[in-house]
């Protein structure tokens, strides 16, 4: 499963957003409900349409995978720029920068040791690669796998659109997400036991998904979206601080 699809599918960032407008209600100070008369499913349709057309967004949160929590904080725009970080549940943290058709990852020692270690890797090989990358950035080519996958906004939103069921939702009591009024849409429990709940901005012009909470199942988690349409300022690291992936693999193989 592609990294971007995993992000959206497991975090259940697939169901909901709202079309909202603010105004004064008659006889009170509460703004009129921008979703009055709309079913939860109809709100979800508007939400997905609005969110998939943004030119940039930031994804922050964590989701469980194989009983461990993966944490990300990544901003990405439609120019294939991205910038952020991720934490490996097995240990360590890495920064990620994407620009100019390539992605760069810089992890701490714990991150590289936990990431590079595998069934076919010896402790010596893992340690050698970790030492080689200490204080340096690993460069990966553009593609659908690895860190570069986080930099493809079009692919990410396309997966969100395709993976989002829009039937059988229920609107719950409204809530607040970091100061923004939000409509809350709850999905039906899925076959794997997961139940997604979506928080949608009550804004007719920008009915974006603000938060997705997944409970139950094997992969619960919470993800928040923000910084919509905000360009990402990403600059490639200095060449003398970069280790090309191909060269790295040759070094790891003892070439």
JSON list of C-alpha atoms in Angstrom, two decimals:
[
{"chain": "A", "resi": 1, "resn": "UNK", "atom": "CA", "xyz": [0.00, 0.00, 0.00]},
{"chain": "A", "resi": 2, "resn": "UNK", "atom": "CA", "xyz": [1.38, 3.37, -0.94]},
{"chain": "A", "resi": 3, "resn": "UNK", "atom": "CA", "xyz": [2.49, 5.67, 1.86]},
{"chain": "A", "resi": 4, "resn": "UNK", "atom": "CA", "xyz": [0.00, 8.37, 0.95]},
{"chain": "A", "resi": 5, "resn": "UNK", "atom": "CA", "xyz": [-2.89, 5.90, 0.65]},
{"chain": "A", "resi": 6, "resn": "UNK", "atom": "CA", "xyz": [-1.94, 4.38, 4.02]},
{"chain": "A", "resi": 7, "resn": "UNK", "atom": "CA", "xyz": [-2.01, 7.83, 5.56]},
{"chain": "A", "resi": 8, "resn": "UNK", "atom": "CA", "xyz": [-5.50, 8.60, 4.34]},
{"chain": "A", "resi": 9, "resn": "UNK", "atom": "CA", "xyz": [-7.01, 5.16, 4.64]},
{"chain": "A", "resi": 10, "resn": "UNK", "atom": "CA", "xyz": [-5.81, 4.24, 8.12]},
{"chain": "A", "resi": 11, "resn": "UNK", "atom": "CA", "xyz": [-6.43, 7.67, 9.51]},
{"chain": "A", "resi": 12, "resn": "UNK", "atom": "CA", "xyz": [-9.83, 7.56, 7.79]},
{"chain": "A", "resi": 13, "resn": "UNK", "atom": "CA", "xyz": [-9.28, 10.96, 6.29]},
{"chain": "A", "resi": 14, "resn": "UNK", "atom": "CA", "xyz": [-11.78, 10.04, 3.80]},
{"chain": "A", "resi": 15, "resn": "UNK", "atom": "CA", "xyz": [-15.26, 10.92, 4.76]},
{"chain": "A", "resi": 16, "resn": "UNK", "atom": "CA", "xyz": [-16.22, 14.45, 5.49]},
{"chain": "A", "resi": 17, "resn": "UNK", "atom": "CA", "xyz": [-16.30, 18.17, 5.26]},
{"chain": "A", "resi": 18, "resn": "UNK", "atom": "CA", "xyz": [-18.92, 20.79, 5.25]},
{"chain": "A", "resi": 19, "resn": "UNK", "atom": "CA", "xyz": [-20.24, 23.64, 3.22]},
{"chain": "A", "resi": 20, "resn": "UNK", "atom": "CA", "xyz": [-20.94, 26.47, 5.58]},
{"chain": "A", "resi": 21, "resn": "UNK", "atom": "CA", "xyz": [-21.99, 30.06, 5.70]},
{"chain": "A", "resi": 22, "resn": "UNK", "atom": "CA", "xyz": [-22.20, 32.35, 8.65]},
{"chain": "A", "resi": 23, "resn": "UNK", "atom": "CA", "xyz": [-25.01, 34.75, 9.40]},
{"chain": "A", "resi": 24, "resn": "UNK", "atom": "CA", "xyz": [-27.24, 35.95, 12.19]},
{"chain": "A", "resi": 25, "resn": "UNK", "atom": "CA", "xyz": [-30.04, 33.71, 13.31]},
{"chain": "A", "resi": 26, "resn": "UNK", "atom": "CA", "xyz": [-33.37, 35.25, 14.04]},
{"chain": "A", "resi": 27, "resn": "UNK", "atom": "CA", "xyz": [-33.86, 36.15, 17.64]},
{"chain": "A", "resi": 28, "resn": "UNK", "atom": "CA", "xyz": [-30.40, 35.07, 18.90]},
{"chain": "A", "resi": 29, "resn": "UNK", "atom": "CA", "xyz": [-26.69, 35.70, 18.45]},
{"chain": "A", "resi": 30, "resn": "UNK", "atom": "CA", "xyz": [-25.84, 32.31, 16.99]},
{"chain": "A", "resi": 31, "resn": "UNK", "atom": "CA", "xyz": [-24.82, 32.23, 13.34]},
{"chain": "A", "resi": 32, "resn": "UNK", "atom": "CA", "xyz": [-27.19, 30.41, 11.05]},
{"chain": "A", "resi": 33, "resn": "UNK", "atom": "CA", "xyz": [-26.35, 26.80, 10.37]},
{"chain": "A", "resi": 34, "resn": "UNK", "atom": "CA", "xyz": [-24.72, 26.73, 6.92]},
{"chain": "A", "resi": 35, "resn": "UNK", "atom": "CA", "xyz": [-25.71, 23.09, 6.57]},
{"chain": "A", "resi": 36, "resn": "UNK", "atom": "CA", "xyz": [-29.36, 23.44, 7.38]},
{"chain": "A", "resi": 37, "resn": "UNK", "atom": "CA", "xyz": [-31.39, 21.14, 5.17]},
{"chain": "A", "resi": 38, "resn": "UNK", "atom": "CA", "xyz": [-28.39, 19.05, 4.11]},
{"chain": "A", "resi": 39, "resn": "UNK", "atom": "CA", "xyz": [-28.00, 15.40, 5.01]},
{"chain": "A", "resi": 40, "resn": "UNK", "atom": "CA", "xyz": [-24.74, 14.23, 6.53]},
{"chain": "A", "resi": 41, "resn": "UNK", "atom": "CA", "xyz": [-23.95, 12.44, 3.27]},
{"chain": "A", "resi": 42, "resn": "UNK", "atom": "CA", "xyz": [-24.52, 15.64, 1.27]},
{"chain": "A", "resi": 43, "resn": "UNK", "atom": "CA", "xyz": [-22.25, 17.55, 3.64]},
{"chain": "A", "resi": 44, "resn": "UNK", "atom": "CA", "xyz": [-19.61, 14.87, 3.13]},
{"chain": "A", "resi": 45, "resn": "UNK", "atom": "CA", "xyz": [-19.82, 15.29, -0.65]},
{"chain": "A", "resi": 46, "resn": "UNK", "atom": "CA", "xyz": [-19.24, 19.04, -0.35]},
{"chain": "A", "resi": 47, "resn": "UNK", "atom": "CA", "xyz": [-16.44, 18.46, 2.12]},
{"chain": "A", "resi": 48, "resn": "UNK", "atom": "CA", "xyz": [-14.47, 16.08, -0.05]},
{"chain": "A", "resi": 49, "resn": "UNK", "atom": "CA", "xyz": [-14.91, 18.27, -3.11]},
{"chain": "A", "resi": 50, "resn": "UNK", "atom": "CA", "xyz": [-13.60, 21.32, -1.26]},
{"chain": "A", "resi": 51, "resn": "UNK", "atom": "CA", "xyz": [-10.69, 19.58, 0.40]},
{"chain": "A", "resi": 52, "resn": "UNK", "atom": "CA", "xyz": [-9.43, 17.80, -2.71]},
{"chain": "A", "resi": 53, "resn": "UNK", "atom": "CA", "xyz": [-9.16, 21.13, -4.54]},
{"chain": "A", "resi": 54, "resn": "UNK", "atom": "CA", "xyz": [-6.87, 22.91, -2.07]},
{"chain": "A", "resi": 55, "resn": "UNK", "atom": "CA", "xyz": [-3.45, 24.02, -3.31]},
{"chain": "A", "resi": 56, "resn": "UNK", "atom": "CA", "xyz": [-1.73, 23.12, -0.03]},
{"chain": "A", "resi": 57, "resn": "UNK", "atom": "CA", "xyz": [-2.42, 21.65, 3.38]},
{"chain": "A", "resi": 58, "resn": "UNK", "atom": "CA", "xyz": [-0.76, 20.45, 6.57]},
{"chain": "A", "resi": 59, "resn": "UNK", "atom": "CA", "xyz": [-1.39, 17.02, 8.04]},
{"chain": "A", "resi": 60, "resn": "UNK", "atom": "CA", "xyz": [-0.58, 16.45, 11.70]},
{"chain": "A", "resi": 61, "resn": "UNK", "atom": "CA", "xyz": [-1.33, 13.56, 14.00]},
{"chain": "A", "resi": 62, "resn": "UNK", "atom": "CA", "xyz": [-0.79, 9.90, 14.61]},
{"chain": "A", "resi": 63, "resn": "UNK", "atom": "CA", "xyz": [-2.27, 6.55, 13.72]},
{"chain": "A", "resi": 64, "resn": "UNK", "atom": "CA", "xyz": [-1.61, 3.04, 14.92]},
{"chain": "A", "resi": 65, "resn": "UNK", "atom": "CA", "xyz": [0.12, 0.49, 12.72]},
{"chain": "A", "resi": 66, "resn": "UNK", "atom": "CA", "xyz": [0.85, -3.04, 13.90]},
{"chain": "A", "resi": 67, "resn": "UNK", "atom": "CA", "xyz": [0.14, -1.94, 17.45]},
{"chain": "A", "resi": 68, "resn": "UNK", "atom": "CA", "xyz": [2.55, 1.02, 17.31]},
{"chain": "A", "resi": 69, "resn": "UNK", "atom": "CA", "xyz": [1.85, 4.70, 16.72]},
{"chain": "A", "resi": 70, "resn": "UNK", "atom": "CA", "xyz": [3.29, 6.53, 13.71]},
{"chain": "A", "resi": 71, "resn": "UNK", "atom": "CA", "xyz": [3.36, 10.32, 14.16]},
{"chain": "A", "resi": 72, "resn": "UNK", "atom": "CA", "xyz": [3.59, 12.82, 11.31]},
{"chain": "A", "resi": 73, "resn": "UNK", "atom": "CA", "xyz": [3.56, 16.59, 10.86]},
{"chain": "A", "resi": 74, "resn": "UNK", "atom": "CA", "xyz": [3.78, 17.39, 7.16]},
{"chain": "A", "resi": 75, "resn": "UNK", "atom": "CA", "xyz": [2.92, 20.39, 4.99]},
{"chain": "A", "resi": 76, "resn": "UNK", "atom": "CA", "xyz": [2.59, 19.83, 1.24]},
{"chain": "A", "resi": 77, "resn": "UNK", "atom": "CA", "xyz": [1.56, 21.98, -1.74]},
{"chain": "A", "resi": 78, "resn": "UNK", "atom": "CA", "xyz": [0.64, 21.47, -5.39]},
{"chain": "A", "resi": 79, "resn": "UNK", "atom": "CA", "xyz": [4.17, 22.36, -6.53]},
{"chain": "A", "resi": 80, "resn": "UNK", "atom": "CA", "xyz": [5.47, 19.09, -5.05]},
{"chain": "A", "resi": 81, "resn": "UNK", "atom": "CA", "xyz": [7.03, 20.95, -2.15]},
{"chain": "A", "resi": 82, "resn": "UNK", "atom": "CA", "xyz": [6.76, 19.44, 1.30]},
{"chain": "A", "resi": 83, "resn": "UNK", "atom": "CA", "xyz": [8.31, 19.98, 4.69]},
{"chain": "A", "resi": 84, "resn": "UNK", "atom": "CA", "xyz": [7.81, 18.30, 8.03]},
{"chain": "A", "resi": 85, "resn": "UNK", "atom": "CA", "xyz": [8.76, 15.43, 10.26]},
{"chain": "A", "resi": 86, "resn": "UNK", "atom": "CA", "xyz": [7.81, 11.90, 11.25]},
{"chain": "A", "resi": 87, "resn": "UNK", "atom": "CA", "xyz": [8.47, 9.73, 14.29]},
{"chain": "A", "resi": 88, "resn": "UNK", "atom": "CA", "xyz": [9.14, 6.03, 13.96]},
{"chain": "A", "resi": 89, "resn": "UNK", "atom": "CA", "xyz": [7.20, 4.01, 16.55]},
{"chain": "A", "resi": 90, "resn": "UNK", "atom": "CA", "xyz": [10.29, 1.83, 16.98]},
{"chain": "A", "resi": 91, "resn": "UNK", "atom": "CA", "xyz": [12.35, 4.87, 17.89]},
{"chain": "A", "resi": 92, "resn": "UNK", "atom": "CA", "xyz": [13.70, 8.11, 16.53]},
{"chain": "A", "resi": 93, "resn": "UNK", "atom": "CA", "xyz": [12.56, 11.09, 14.52]},
{"chain": "A", "resi": 94, "resn": "UNK", "atom": "CA", "xyz": [13.28, 12.35, 11.00]},
{"chain": "A", "resi": 95, "resn": "UNK", "atom": "CA", "xyz": [12.87, 15.63, 9.14]},
{"chain": "A", "resi": 96, "resn": "UNK", "atom": "CA", "xyz": [11.60, 15.53, 5.55]},
{"chain": "A", "resi": 97, "resn": "UNK", "atom": "CA", "xyz": [12.00, 18.12, 2.80]},
{"chain": "A", "resi": 98, "resn": "UNK", "atom": "CA", "xyz": [10.66, 17.73, -0.72]},
{"chain": "A", "resi": 99, "resn": "UNK", "atom": "CA", "xyz": [11.40, 20.09, -3.60]},
{"chain": "A", "resi": 100, "resn": "UNK", "atom": "CA", "xyz": [12.59, 20.04, -7.19]},
{"chain": "A", "resi": 101, "resn": "UNK", "atom": "CA", "xyz": [11.33, 16.52, -7.83]},
{"chain": "A", "resi": 102, "resn": "UNK", "atom": "CA", "xyz": [13.30, 14.90, -5.01]},
{"chain": "A", "resi": 103, "resn": "UNK", "atom": "CA", "xyz": [12.81, 14.28, -1.30]},
{"chain": "A", "resi": 104, "resn": "UNK", "atom": "CA", "xyz": [15.37, 14.48, 1.48]},
{"chain": "A", "resi": 105, "resn": "UNK", "atom": "CA", "xyz": [15.19, 12.78, 4.86]},
{"chain": "A", "resi": 106, "resn": "UNK", "atom": "CA", "xyz": [17.40, 13.47, 7.87]},
{"chain": "A", "resi": 107, "resn": "UNK", "atom": "CA", "xyz": [16.94, 11.21, 10.86]},
{"chain": "A", "resi": 108, "resn": "UNK", "atom": "CA", "xyz": [18.59, 10.92, 14.21]},
{"chain": "A", "resi": 109, "resn": "UNK", "atom": "CA", "xyz": [20.64, 7.85, 15.08]},
{"chain": "A", "resi": 110, "resn": "UNK", "atom": "CA", "xyz": [17.69, 6.03, 16.66]},
{"chain": "A", "resi": 111, "resn": "UNK", "atom": "CA", "xyz": [15.54, 6.62, 13.59]},
{"chain": "A", "resi": 112, "resn": "UNK", "atom": "CA", "xyz": [18.04, 5.21, 11.11]},
{"chain": "A", "resi": 113, "resn": "UNK", "atom": "CA", "xyz": [18.78, 2.18, 13.24]},
{"chain": "A", "resi": 114, "resn": "UNK", "atom": "CA", "xyz": [15.09, 1.36, 13.65]},
{"chain": "A", "resi": 115, "resn": "UNK", "atom": "CA", "xyz": [14.25, 2.11, 10.01]},
{"chain": "A", "resi": 116, "resn": "UNK", "atom": "CA", "xyz": [17.16, 0.46, 8.24]},
{"chain": "A", "resi": 117, "resn": "UNK", "atom": "CA", "xyz": [17.08, -2.66, 10.38]},
{"chain": "A", "resi": 118, "resn": "UNK", "atom": "CA", "xyz": [15.28, -5.56, 8.75]},
{"chain": "A", "resi": 119, "resn": "UNK", "atom": "CA", "xyz": [15.24, -9.30, 8.39]},
{"chain": "A", "resi": 120, "resn": "UNK", "atom": "CA", "xyz": [18.02, -9.19, 5.81]},
{"chain": "A", "resi": 121, "resn": "UNK", "atom": "CA", "xyz": [20.14, -6.59, 7.61]},
{"chain": "A", "resi": 122, "resn": "UNK", "atom": "CA", "xyz": [22.77, -7.42, 10.17]},
{"chain": "A", "resi": 123, "resn": "UNK", "atom": "CA", "xyz": [23.46, -5.21, 13.16]},
{"chain": "A", "resi": 124, "resn": "UNK", "atom": "CA", "xyz": [26.80, -4.31, 11.59]},
{"chain": "A", "resi": 125, "resn": "UNK", "atom": "CA", "xyz": [25.18, -3.22, 8.31]},
{"chain": "A", "resi": 126, "resn": "UNK", "atom": "CA", "xyz": [22.51, -1.20, 10.08]},
{"chain": "A", "resi": 127, "resn": "UNK", "atom": "CA", "xyz": [25.11, 0.46, 12.29]},
{"chain": "A", "resi": 128, "resn": "UNK", "atom": "CA", "xyz": [27.31, 1.30, 9.30]},
{"chain": "A", "resi": 129, "resn": "UNK", "atom": "CA", "xyz": [24.45, 2.97, 7.43]},
{"chain": "A", "resi": 130, "resn": "UNK", "atom": "CA", "xyz": [23.40, 4.88, 10.53]},
{"chain": "A", "resi": 131, "resn": "UNK", "atom": "CA", "xyz": [26.95, 6.14, 10.98]},
{"chain": "A", "resi": 132, "resn": "UNK", "atom": "CA", "xyz": [27.20, 7.09, 7.31]},
{"chain": "A", "resi": 133, "resn": "UNK", "atom": "CA", "xyz": [24.00, 9.15, 7.54]},
{"chain": "A", "resi": 134, "resn": "UNK", "atom": "CA", "xyz": [24.78, 10.84, 10.84]},
{"chain": "A", "resi": 135, "resn": "UNK", "atom": "CA", "xyz": [24.12, 14.56, 10.40]},
{"chain": "A", "resi": 136, "resn": "UNK", "atom": "CA", "xyz": [23.35, 14.10, 6.70]},
{"chain": "A", "resi": 137, "resn": "UNK", "atom": "CA", "xyz": [20.29, 14.02, 4.47]},
{"chain": "A", "resi": 138, "resn": "UNK", "atom": "CA", "xyz": [19.34, 10.97, 2.45]},
{"chain": "A", "resi": 139, "resn": "UNK", "atom": "CA", "xyz": [18.12, 11.90, -1.03]},
{"chain": "A", "resi": 140, "resn": "UNK", "atom": "CA", "xyz": [15.33, 9.86, -2.59]},
{"chain": "A", "resi": 141, "resn": "UNK", "atom": "CA", "xyz": [14.01, 10.28, -6.14]},
{"chain": "A", "resi": 142, "resn": "UNK", "atom": "CA", "xyz": [10.43, 11.31, -6.79]},
{"chain": "A", "resi": 143, "resn": "UNK", "atom": "CA", "xyz": [7.97, 8.44, -6.75]},
{"chain": "A", "resi": 144, "resn": "UNK", "atom": "CA", "xyz": [5.07, 6.77, -5.04]},
{"chain": "A", "resi": 145, "resn": "UNK", "atom": "CA", "xyz": [7.12, 5.13, -2.31]},
{"chain": "A", "resi": 146, "resn": "UNK", "atom": "CA", "xyz": [9.28, 6.47, 0.49]},
{"chain": "A", "resi": 147, "resn": "UNK", "atom": "CA", "xyz": [9.49, 10.10, 1.66]},
{"chain": "A", "resi": 148, "resn": "UNK", "atom": "CA", "xyz": [8.74, 11.46, -1.84]},
{"chain": "A", "resi": 149, "resn": "UNK", "atom": "CA", "xyz": [5.19, 10.10, -1.55]},
{"chain": "A", "resi": 150, "resn": "UNK", "atom": "CA", "xyz": [4.42, 12.73, 1.10]},
{"chain": "A", "resi": 151, "resn": "UNK", "atom": "CA", "xyz": [5.14, 15.49, -1.43]},
{"chain": "A", "resi": 152, "resn": "UNK", "atom": "CA", "xyz": [2.50, 14.60, -4.02]},
{"chain": "A", "resi": 153, "resn": "UNK", "atom": "CA", "xyz": [-0.59, 16.59, -3.03]},
{"chain": "A", "resi": 154, "resn": "UNK", "atom": "CA", "xyz": [-2.52, 15.56, -6.13]},
{"chain": "A", "resi": 155, "resn": "UNK", "atom": "CA", "xyz": [-2.03, 11.88, -5.39]},
{"chain": "A", "resi": 156, "resn": "UNK", "atom": "CA", "xyz": [-2.88, 12.33, -1.72]},
{"chain": "A", "resi": 157, "resn": "UNK", "atom": "CA", "xyz": [-6.16, 14.12, -2.39]},
{"chain": "A", "resi": 158, "resn": "UNK", "atom": "CA", "xyz": [-7.02, 11.69, -5.18]},
{"chain": "A", "resi": 159, "resn": "UNK", "atom": "CA", "xyz": [-6.67, 8.81, -2.74]},
{"chain": "A", "resi": 160, "resn": "UNK", "atom": "CA", "xyz": [-8.78, 10.71, -0.22]},
{"chain": "A", "resi": 161, "resn": "UNK", "atom": "CA", "xyz": [-11.51, 11.15, -2.80]},
{"chain": "A", "resi": 162, "resn": "UNK", "atom": "CA", "xyz": [-11.45, 7.51, -3.92]},
{"chain": "A", "resi": 163, "resn": "UNK", "atom": "CA", "xyz": [-11.24, 6.07, -0.40]},
{"chain": "A", "resi": 164, "resn": "UNK", "atom": "CA", "xyz": [-14.05, 8.16, 1.05]},
{"chain": "A", "resi": 165, "resn": "UNK", "atom": "CA", "xyz": [-17.39, 6.46, 1.55]},
{"chain": "A", "resi": 166, "resn": "UNK", "atom": "CA", "xyz": [-20.20, 8.99, 1.60]},
{"chain": "A", "resi": 167, "resn": "UNK", "atom": "CA", "xyz": [-23.17, 6.90, 2.57]},
{"chain": "A", "resi": 168, "resn": "UNK", "atom": "CA", "xyz": [-24.79, 6.30, 5.92]},
{"chain": "A", "resi": 169, "resn": "UNK", "atom": "CA", "xyz": [-23.16, 9.15, 7.84]},
{"chain": "A", "resi": 170, "resn": "UNK", "atom": "CA", "xyz": [-24.81, 10.70, 10.89]},
{"chain": "A", "resi": 171, "resn": "UNK", "atom": "CA", "xyz": [-24.46, 14.31, 11.99]},
{"chain": "A", "resi": 172, "resn": "UNK", "atom": "CA", "xyz": [-23.61, 14.62, 15.67]},
{"chain": "A", "resi": 173, "resn": "UNK", "atom": "CA", "xyz": [-23.53, 17.71, 17.90]},
{"chain": "A", "resi": 174, "resn": "UNK", "atom": "CA", "xyz": [-21.32, 20.48, 16.55]},
{"chain": "A", "resi": 175, "resn": "UNK", "atom": "CA", "xyz": [-17.87, 21.00, 18.04]},
{"chain": "A", "resi": 176, "resn": "UNK", "atom": "CA", "xyz": [-14.89, 23.37, 17.99]},
{"chain": "A", "resi": 177, "resn": "UNK", "atom": "CA", "xyz": [-11.52, 22.60, 16.38]},
{"chain": "A", "resi": 178, "resn": "UNK", "atom": "CA", "xyz": [-8.82, 25.05, 17.47]},
{"chain": "A", "resi": 179, "resn": "UNK", "atom": "CA", "xyz": [-11.29, 27.91, 17.53]},
{"chain": "A", "resi": 180, "resn": "UNK", "atom": "CA", "xyz": [-13.12, 26.99, 14.34]},
{"chain": "A", "resi": 181, "resn": "UNK", "atom": "CA", "xyz": [-16.77, 25.87, 14.54]},
{"chain": "A", "resi": 182, "resn": "UNK", "atom": "CA", "xyz": [-17.16, 22.43, 13.03]},
{"chain": "A", "resi": 183, "resn": "UNK", "atom": "CA", "xyz": [-19.93, 20.07, 12.05]},
{"chain": "A", "resi": 184, "resn": "UNK", "atom": "CA", "xyz": [-19.33, 16.52, 13.24]},
{"chain": "A", "resi": 185, "resn": "UNK", "atom": "CA", "xyz": [-20.08, 13.58, 10.98]},
{"chain": "A", "resi": 186, "resn": "UNK", "atom": "CA", "xyz": [-19.87, 10.05, 12.24]},
{"chain": "A", "resi": 187, "resn": "UNK", "atom": "CA", "xyz": [-19.48, 7.05, 9.98]},
{"chain": "A", "resi": 188, "resn": "UNK", "atom": "CA", "xyz": [-20.79, 3.55, 10.46]},
{"chain": "A", "resi": 189, "resn": "UNK", "atom": "CA", "xyz": [-18.50, 0.97, 12.07]},
{"chain": "A", "resi": 190, "resn": "UNK", "atom": "CA", "xyz": [-16.46, -0.75, 9.36]},
{"chain": "A", "resi": 191, "resn": "UNK", "atom": "CA", "xyz": [-15.86, -4.48, 9.03]},
{"chain": "A", "resi": 192, "resn": "UNK", "atom": "CA", "xyz": [-12.52, -4.17, 10.80]},
{"chain": "A", "resi": 193, "resn": "UNK", "atom": "CA", "xyz": [-14.20, -2.54, 13.80]},
{"chain": "A", "resi": 194, "resn": "UNK", "atom": "CA", "xyz": [-13.03, 1.00, 13.08]},
{"chain": "A", "resi": 195, "resn": "UNK", "atom": "CA", "xyz": [-15.43, 3.95, 13.36]},
{"chain": "A", "resi": 196, "resn": "UNK", "atom": "CA", "xyz": [-14.42, 7.30, 11.81]},
{"chain": "A", "resi": 197, "resn": "UNK", "atom": "CA", "xyz": [-15.66, 10.69, 13.01]},
{"chain": "A", "resi": 198, "resn": "UNK", "atom": "CA", "xyz": [-15.07, 13.81, 10.91]},
{"chain": "A", "resi": 199, "resn": "UNK", "atom": "CA", "xyz": [-14.94, 17.44, 11.94]},
{"chain": "A", "resi": 200, "resn": "UNK", "atom": "CA", "xyz": [-15.84, 19.83, 9.13]},
{"chain": "A", "resi": 201, "resn": "UNK", "atom": "CA", "xyz": [-15.38, 23.60, 9.04]},
{"chain": "A", "resi": 202, "resn": "UNK", "atom": "CA", "xyz": [-18.72, 25.41, 9.11]},
{"chain": "A", "resi": 203, "resn": "UNK", "atom": "CA", "xyz": [-17.71, 27.72, 6.30]},
{"chain": "A", "resi": 204, "resn": "UNK", "atom": "CA", "xyz": [-19.66, 27.90, 3.04]},
{"chain": "A", "resi": 205, "resn": "UNK", "atom": "CA", "xyz": [-16.65, 29.12, 1.08]},
{"chain": "A", "resi": 206, "resn": "UNK", "atom": "CA", "xyz": [-14.09, 26.76, 2.62]},
{"chain": "A", "resi": 207, "resn": "UNK", "atom": "CA", "xyz": [-15.77, 23.66, 4.03]},
{"chain": "A", "resi": 208, "resn": "UNK", "atom": "CA", "xyz": [-12.57, 21.78, 4.75]},
{"chain": "A", "resi": 209, "resn": "UNK", "atom": "CA", "xyz": [-11.96, 18.67, 6.80]},
{"chain": "A", "resi": 210, "resn": "UNK", "atom": "CA", "xyz": [-10.33, 19.82, 10.04]},
{"chain": "A", "resi": 211, "resn": "UNK", "atom": "CA", "xyz": [-9.98, 16.64, 12.05]},
{"chain": "A", "resi": 212, "resn": "UNK", "atom": "CA", "xyz": [-10.54, 12.91, 11.68]},
{"chain": "A", "resi": 213, "resn": "UNK", "atom": "CA", "xyz": [-10.74, 10.59, 14.67]},
{"chain": "A", "resi": 214, "resn": "UNK", "atom": "CA", "xyz": [-10.74, 6.84, 14.21]},
{"chain": "A", "resi": 215, "resn": "UNK", "atom": "CA", "xyz": [-11.71, 4.62, 17.13]},
{"chain": "A", "resi": 216, "resn": "UNK", "atom": "CA", "xyz": [-11.81, 0.85, 17.46]},
{"chain": "A", "resi": 217, "resn": "UNK", "atom": "CA", "xyz": [-10.13, -1.68, 15.21]},
{"chain": "A", "resi": 218, "resn": "UNK", "atom": "CA", "xyz": [-6.39, -2.19, 14.99]},
{"chain": "A", "resi": 219, "resn": "UNK", "atom": "CA", "xyz": [-5.44, 1.25, 13.67]},
{"chain": "A", "resi": 220, "resn": "UNK", "atom": "CA", "xyz": [-7.06, 4.01, 15.78]},
{"chain": "A", "resi": 221, "resn": "UNK", "atom": "CA", "xyz": [-5.73, 7.54, 15.54]},
{"chain": "A", "resi": 222, "resn": "UNK", "atom": "CA", "xyz": [-6.35, 11.27, 15.21]},
{"chain": "A", "resi": 223, "resn": "UNK", "atom": "CA", "xyz": [-5.26, 13.47, 12.31]},
{"chain": "A", "resi": 224, "resn": "UNK", "atom": "CA", "xyz": [-5.76, 17.22, 11.91]},
{"chain": "A", "resi": 225, "resn": "UNK", "atom": "CA", "xyz": [-5.65, 19.28, 8.71]},
{"chain": "A", "resi": 226, "resn": "UNK", "atom": "CA", "xyz": [-4.74, 22.95, 8.58]},
{"chain": "A", "resi": 227, "resn": "UNK", "atom": "CA", "xyz": [-2.80, 25.62, 6.62]},
{"chain": "A", "resi": 228, "resn": "UNK", "atom": "CA", "xyz": [-5.07, 25.18, 3.60]},
{"chain": "A", "resi": 229, "resn": "UNK", "atom": "CA", "xyz": [-3.77, 26.90, 0.42]},
{"chain": "A", "resi": 230, "resn": "UNK", "atom": "CA", "xyz": [-0.64, 28.04, 2.25]},
{"chain": "A", "resi": 231, "resn": "UNK", "atom": "CA", "xyz": [2.46, 27.55, 0.02]},
{"chain": "A", "resi": 232, "resn": "UNK", "atom": "CA", "xyz": [5.25, 25.45, 1.47]},
{"chain": "A", "resi": 233, "resn": "UNK", "atom": "CA", "xyz": [8.66, 27.11, 1.74]},
{"chain": "A", "resi": 234, "resn": "UNK", "atom": "CA", "xyz": [10.98, 24.18, 1.05]},
{"chain": "A", "resi": 235, "resn": "UNK", "atom": "CA", "xyz": [14.66, 24.47, 0.13]},
{"chain": "A", "resi": 236, "resn": "UNK", "atom": "CA", "xyz": [16.92, 21.55, -0.71]},
{"chain": "A", "resi": 237, "resn": "UNK", "atom": "CA", "xyz": [19.72, 21.02, 1.82]},
{"chain": "A", "resi": 238, "resn": "UNK", "atom": "CA", "xyz": [23.32, 21.89, 0.84]},
{"chain": "A", "resi": 239, "resn": "UNK", "atom": "CA", "xyz": [24.82, 19.34, -1.54]},
{"chain": "A", "resi": 240, "resn": "UNK", "atom": "CA", "xyz": [27.70, 18.56, 0.82]},
{"chain": "A", "resi": 241, "resn": "UNK", "atom": "CA", "xyz": [25.17, 17.42, 3.44]},
{"chain": "A", "resi": 242, "resn": "UNK", "atom": "CA", "xyz": [23.34, 15.02, 1.12]},
{"chain": "A", "resi": 243, "resn": "UNK", "atom": "CA", "xyz": [23.85, 11.29, 0.60]},
{"chain": "A", "resi": 244, "resn": "UNK", "atom": "CA", "xyz": [22.23, 9.92, -2.55]},
{"chain": "A", "resi": 245, "resn": "UNK", "atom": "CA", "xyz": [20.12, 6.79, -1.95]},
{"chain": "A", "resi": 246, "resn": "UNK", "atom": "CA", "xyz": [21.88, 4.83, -4.70]},
{"chain": "A", "resi": 247, "resn": "UNK", "atom": "CA", "xyz": [25.28, 5.60, -3.25]},
{"chain": "A", "resi": 248, "resn": "UNK", "atom": "CA", "xyz": [23.95, 4.72, 0.19]},
{"chain": "A", "resi": 249, "resn": "UNK", "atom": "CA", "xyz": [22.72, 1.32, -0.96]},
{"chain": "A", "resi": 250, "resn": "UNK", "atom": "CA", "xyz": [26.10, 0.59, -2.53]},
{"chain": "A", "resi": 251, "resn": "UNK", "atom": "CA", "xyz": [27.82, 1.54, 0.70]},
{"chain": "A", "resi": 252, "resn": "UNK", "atom": "CA", "xyz": [25.46, -0.67, 2.68]},
{"chain": "A", "resi": 253, "resn": "UNK", "atom": "CA", "xyz": [26.17, -3.57, 0.36]},
{"chain": "A", "resi": 254, "resn": "UNK", "atom": "CA", "xyz": [29.88, -3.13, 0.82]},
{"chain": "A", "resi": 255, "resn": "UNK", "atom": "CA", "xyz": [30.52, -1.91, -2.72]}
]
